[in-house]
Short mmCIF file of C-alpha atoms in Angstrom, two decimals:
data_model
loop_
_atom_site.label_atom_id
_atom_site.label_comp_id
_atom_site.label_asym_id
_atom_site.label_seq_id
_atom_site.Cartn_x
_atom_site.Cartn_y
_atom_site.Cartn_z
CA UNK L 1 7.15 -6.83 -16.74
CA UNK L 2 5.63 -4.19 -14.79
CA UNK L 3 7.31 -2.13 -13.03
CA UNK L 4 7.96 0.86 -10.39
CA UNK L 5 11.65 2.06 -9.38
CA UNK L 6 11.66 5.54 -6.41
CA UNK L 7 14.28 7.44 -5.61
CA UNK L 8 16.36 6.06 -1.87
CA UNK L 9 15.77 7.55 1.18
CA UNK L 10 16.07 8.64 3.68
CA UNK L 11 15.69 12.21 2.55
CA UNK L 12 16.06 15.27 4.79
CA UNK L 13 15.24 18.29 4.50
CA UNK L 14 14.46 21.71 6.38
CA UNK L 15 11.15 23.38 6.78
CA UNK L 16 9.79 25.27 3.48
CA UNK L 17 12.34 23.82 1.29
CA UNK L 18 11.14 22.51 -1.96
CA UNK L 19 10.63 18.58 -2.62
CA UNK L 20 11.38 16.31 -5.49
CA UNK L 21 11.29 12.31 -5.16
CA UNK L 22 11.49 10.97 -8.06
CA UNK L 23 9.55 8.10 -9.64
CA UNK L 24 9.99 6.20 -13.26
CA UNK L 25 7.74 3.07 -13.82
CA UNK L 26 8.00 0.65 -16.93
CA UNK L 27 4.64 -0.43 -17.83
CA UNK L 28 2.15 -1.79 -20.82
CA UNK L 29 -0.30 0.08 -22.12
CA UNK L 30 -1.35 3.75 -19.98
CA UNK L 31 -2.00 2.61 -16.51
CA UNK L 32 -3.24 5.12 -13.83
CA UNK L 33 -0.59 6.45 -11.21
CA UNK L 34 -0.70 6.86 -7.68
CA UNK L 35 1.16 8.30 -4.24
CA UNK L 36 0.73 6.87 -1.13
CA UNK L 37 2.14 8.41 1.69
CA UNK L 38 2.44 6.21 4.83
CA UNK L 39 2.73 8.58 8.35
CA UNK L 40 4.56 6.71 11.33
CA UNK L 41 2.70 3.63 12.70
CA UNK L 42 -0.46 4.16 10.35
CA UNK L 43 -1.73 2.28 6.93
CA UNK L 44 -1.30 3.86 3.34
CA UNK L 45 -3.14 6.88 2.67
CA UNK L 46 -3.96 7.81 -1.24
CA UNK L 47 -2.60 11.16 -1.60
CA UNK L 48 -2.86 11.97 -5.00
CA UNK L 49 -3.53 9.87 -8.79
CA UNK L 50 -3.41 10.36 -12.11
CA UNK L 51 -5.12 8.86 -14.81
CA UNK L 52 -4.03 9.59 -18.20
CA UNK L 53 -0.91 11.31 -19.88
CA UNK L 54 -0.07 14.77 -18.86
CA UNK L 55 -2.56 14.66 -15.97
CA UNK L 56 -1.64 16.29 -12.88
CA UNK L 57 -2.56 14.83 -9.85
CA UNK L 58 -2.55 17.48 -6.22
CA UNK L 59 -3.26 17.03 -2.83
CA UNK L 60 -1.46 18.98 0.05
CA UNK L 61 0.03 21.19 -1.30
CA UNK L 62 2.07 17.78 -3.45
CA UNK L 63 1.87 17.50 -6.98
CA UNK L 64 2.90 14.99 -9.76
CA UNK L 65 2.76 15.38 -13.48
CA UNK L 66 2.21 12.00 -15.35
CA UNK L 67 4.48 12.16 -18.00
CA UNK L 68 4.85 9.35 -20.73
CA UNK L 69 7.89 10.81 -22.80
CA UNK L 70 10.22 9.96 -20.12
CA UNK L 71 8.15 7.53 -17.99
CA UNK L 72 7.86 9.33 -14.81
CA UNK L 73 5.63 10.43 -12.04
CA UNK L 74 7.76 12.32 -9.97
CA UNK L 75 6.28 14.10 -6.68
CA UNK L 76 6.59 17.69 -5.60
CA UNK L 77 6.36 20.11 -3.02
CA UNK L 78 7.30 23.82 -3.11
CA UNK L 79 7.27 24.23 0.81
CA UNK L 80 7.34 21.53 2.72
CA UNK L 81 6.40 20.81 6.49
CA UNK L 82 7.27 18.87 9.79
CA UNK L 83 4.25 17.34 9.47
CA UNK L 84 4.68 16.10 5.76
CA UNK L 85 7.54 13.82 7.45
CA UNK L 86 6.30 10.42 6.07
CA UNK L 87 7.14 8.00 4.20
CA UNK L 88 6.22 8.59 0.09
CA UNK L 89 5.44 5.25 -2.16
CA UNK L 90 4.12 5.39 -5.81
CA UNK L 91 2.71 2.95 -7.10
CA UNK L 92 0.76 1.42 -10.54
CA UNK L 93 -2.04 -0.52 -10.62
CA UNK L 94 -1.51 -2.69 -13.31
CA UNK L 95 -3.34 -5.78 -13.50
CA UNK L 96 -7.29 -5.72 -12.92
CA UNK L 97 -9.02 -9.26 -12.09
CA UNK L 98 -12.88 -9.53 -12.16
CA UNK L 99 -13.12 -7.53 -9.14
CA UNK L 100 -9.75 -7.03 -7.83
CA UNK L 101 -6.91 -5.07 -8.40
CA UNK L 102 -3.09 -5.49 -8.20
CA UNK L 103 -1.08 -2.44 -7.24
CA UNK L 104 2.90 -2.60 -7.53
CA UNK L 105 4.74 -0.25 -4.95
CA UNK L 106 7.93 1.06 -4.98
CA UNK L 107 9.97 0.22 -2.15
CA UNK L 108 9.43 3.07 -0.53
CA UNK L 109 11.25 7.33 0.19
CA UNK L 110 11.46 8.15 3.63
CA UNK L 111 11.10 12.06 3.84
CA UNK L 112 11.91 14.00 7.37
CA UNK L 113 11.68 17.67 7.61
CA UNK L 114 14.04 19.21 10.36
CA UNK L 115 12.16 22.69 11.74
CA UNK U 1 -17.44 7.05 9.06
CA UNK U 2 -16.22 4.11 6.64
CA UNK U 3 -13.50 2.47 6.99
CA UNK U 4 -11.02 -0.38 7.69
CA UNK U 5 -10.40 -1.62 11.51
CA UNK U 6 -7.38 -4.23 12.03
CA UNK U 7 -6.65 -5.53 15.69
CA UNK U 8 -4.55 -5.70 17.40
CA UNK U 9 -2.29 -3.01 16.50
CA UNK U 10 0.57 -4.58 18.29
CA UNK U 11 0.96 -8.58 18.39
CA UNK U 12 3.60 -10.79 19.90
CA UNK U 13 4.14 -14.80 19.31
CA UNK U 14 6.24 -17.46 20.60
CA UNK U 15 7.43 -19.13 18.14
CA UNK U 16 5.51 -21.82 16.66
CA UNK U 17 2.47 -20.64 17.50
CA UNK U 18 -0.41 -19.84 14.99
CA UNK U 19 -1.96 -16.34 15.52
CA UNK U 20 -4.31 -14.32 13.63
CA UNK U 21 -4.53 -10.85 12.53
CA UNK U 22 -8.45 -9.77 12.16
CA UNK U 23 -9.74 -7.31 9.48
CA UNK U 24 -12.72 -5.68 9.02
CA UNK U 25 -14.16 -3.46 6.45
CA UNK U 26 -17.77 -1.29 6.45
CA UNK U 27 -16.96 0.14 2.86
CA UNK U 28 -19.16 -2.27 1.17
CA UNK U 29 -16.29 -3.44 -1.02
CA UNK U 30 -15.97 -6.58 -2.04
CA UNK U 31 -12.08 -7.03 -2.66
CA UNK U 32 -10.07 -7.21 0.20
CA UNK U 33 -5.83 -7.81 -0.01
CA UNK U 34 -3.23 -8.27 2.91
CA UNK U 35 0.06 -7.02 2.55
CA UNK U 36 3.14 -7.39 4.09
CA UNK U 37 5.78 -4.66 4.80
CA UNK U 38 9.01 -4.86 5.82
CA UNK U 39 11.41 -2.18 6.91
CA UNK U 40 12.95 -0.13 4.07
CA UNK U 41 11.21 -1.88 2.14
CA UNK U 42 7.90 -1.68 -0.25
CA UNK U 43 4.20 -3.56 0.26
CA UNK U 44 4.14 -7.34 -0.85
CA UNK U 45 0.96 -8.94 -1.81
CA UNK U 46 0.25 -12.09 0.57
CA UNK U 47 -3.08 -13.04 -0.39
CA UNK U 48 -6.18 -11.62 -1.65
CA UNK U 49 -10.43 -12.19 -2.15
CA UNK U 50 -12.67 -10.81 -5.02
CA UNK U 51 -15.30 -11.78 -3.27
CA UNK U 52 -16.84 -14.57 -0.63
CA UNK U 53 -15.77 -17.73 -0.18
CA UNK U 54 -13.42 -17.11 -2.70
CA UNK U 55 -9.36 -16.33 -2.23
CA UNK U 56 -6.41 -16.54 -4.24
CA UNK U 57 -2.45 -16.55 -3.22
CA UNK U 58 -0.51 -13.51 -3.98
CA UNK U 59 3.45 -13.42 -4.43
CA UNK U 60 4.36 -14.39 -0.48
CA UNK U 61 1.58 -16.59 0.39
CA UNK U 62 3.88 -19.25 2.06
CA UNK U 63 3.29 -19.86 5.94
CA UNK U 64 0.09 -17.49 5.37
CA UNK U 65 -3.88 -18.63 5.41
CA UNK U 66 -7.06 -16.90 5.40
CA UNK U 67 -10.51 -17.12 4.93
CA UNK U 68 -13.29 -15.12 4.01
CA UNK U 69 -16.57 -16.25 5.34
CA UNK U 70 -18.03 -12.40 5.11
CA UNK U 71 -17.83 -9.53 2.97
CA UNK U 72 -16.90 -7.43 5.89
CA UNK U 73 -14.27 -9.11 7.11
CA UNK U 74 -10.92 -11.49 5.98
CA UNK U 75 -8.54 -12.41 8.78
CA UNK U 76 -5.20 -13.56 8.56
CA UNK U 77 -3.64 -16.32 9.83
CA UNK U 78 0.03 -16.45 10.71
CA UNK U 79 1.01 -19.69 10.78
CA UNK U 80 4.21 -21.65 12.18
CA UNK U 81 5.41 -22.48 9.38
CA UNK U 82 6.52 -18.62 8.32
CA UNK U 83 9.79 -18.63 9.04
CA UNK U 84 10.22 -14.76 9.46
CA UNK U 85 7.08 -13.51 10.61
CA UNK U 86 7.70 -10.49 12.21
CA UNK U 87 6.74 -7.76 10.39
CA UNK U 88 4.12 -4.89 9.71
CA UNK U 89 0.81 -6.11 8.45
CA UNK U 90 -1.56 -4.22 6.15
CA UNK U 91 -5.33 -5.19 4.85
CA UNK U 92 -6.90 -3.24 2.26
CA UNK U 93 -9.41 -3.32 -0.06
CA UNK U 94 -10.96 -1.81 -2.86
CA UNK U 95 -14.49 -1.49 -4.70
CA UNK U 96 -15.27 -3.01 -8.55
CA UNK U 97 -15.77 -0.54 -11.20
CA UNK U 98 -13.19 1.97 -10.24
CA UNK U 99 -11.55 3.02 -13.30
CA UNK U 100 -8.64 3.87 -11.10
CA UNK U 101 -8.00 0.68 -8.82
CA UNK U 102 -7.54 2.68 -5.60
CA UNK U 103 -7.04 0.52 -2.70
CA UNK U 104 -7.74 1.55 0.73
CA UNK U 105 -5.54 1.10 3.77
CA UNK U 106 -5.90 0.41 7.30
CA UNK U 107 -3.83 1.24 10.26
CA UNK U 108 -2.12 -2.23 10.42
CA UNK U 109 -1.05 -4.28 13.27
CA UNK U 110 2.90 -4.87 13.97
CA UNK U 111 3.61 -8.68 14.78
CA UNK U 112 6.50 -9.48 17.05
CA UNK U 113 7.75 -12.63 17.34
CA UNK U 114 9.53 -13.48 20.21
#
């Protein structure tokens, strides 16, 4: 079936390092890609998609290249911030009802950046 | 400004008490989910609507109820017989005809159960 495997947190790193977390999904078919990034004690924010092969999604300062050959959707940062501490989920939408749709997340990267 | 409102934001139960979590949505969409999220762990689907009157169990919908008498708004009912209840609680929802799917969050509200 389905599915979306992240890379464990936590993660931490210093101010203006640079960011991977890595993301591989098994899926049918060419489904659209998300990240959601999730700051303390709020809801799921979109913060970037892509929709095809080869797209790149941005946002932020973030980036992630949706790349078929090797299944993955990994997300990236060149400088990061204190205030990108968050936590990081991708996620596929994969199964669309009439007027509904089903999104699987990963479990989940905790990120914090030390100043 | 559109969006999704949940309250409380913080909730605590006895146990064996019912309680319910409210949600509310001016986005004019007319799917709406509820998730559940543990910590360390990923978003699981509890239930969700496509539209009015109409609902349908997702992968954890045991000890869970809801209803959805509006468009604007599908509460969630915590009932006693969820045996671990405590956990953060997300509603979303989303509008037909995206190509993309994207869901959209609110801020949640944390149950305790005491």
């Amino acid at each position: 079936g389905n599915s979306v495997t992240q890379m464990e947190g936590p993660v931490t790193l210093s101010e203006e390092a640079f960011l991977t977390i890595n993301c591989t999904y098994t899926a049918t078919g060419y489904p659209s890609l998300f990240w959601y990034v999730q700051y303390p004690g709020e809801g799921l924010q979109l913060l970037l998609k892509a929709t095809k092969a080869d797209d790149k999604g941005s946002n932020k300062g973030f980036e992630a290249t949706y790349r078929k050959e090797t299944t993955s959707f990994h997300l990236e940062k060149g400088s990061v911030q204190v205030s990108d501490s968050a936590v990081y989920f991708c996620a596929l939408p994969w199964r669309r009802y009439s007027s509904a749709s089903k999104i699987i997340f990963g479990s989940g990267t905790r990120l914090s950046i030390r100043p | 400004d559109g969006g999704i409102t949940q309250s409380p934001k913080y909730l605590f139960r006895k146990e064996g008490q019912n309680v319910t979590l409210s949600c509310e949505q001016n986005l004019n969409h007319d799917a709406m989910y509820w998730y559940r999220q543990d910590p360390g762990q990923g978003l699981r689907l509890i239930y969700y609507s496509q539209i009015v009157n109409d609902f349908q169990k997702g992968d954890i919908a045991e000890g869970y109820s809801v209803s959805r008498e509006k468009k604007e708004s599908f509460p969630l009912t915590v009932t006693s017989a969820q045996k671990n209840p405590t956990a953060f609680y997300l509603c979303a929802s989303s509008k037909p005809g995206l190509v993309i799917d994207e869901q959209f969050f609110g801020p949640g509200t944390r149950l305790t159960v005491l």
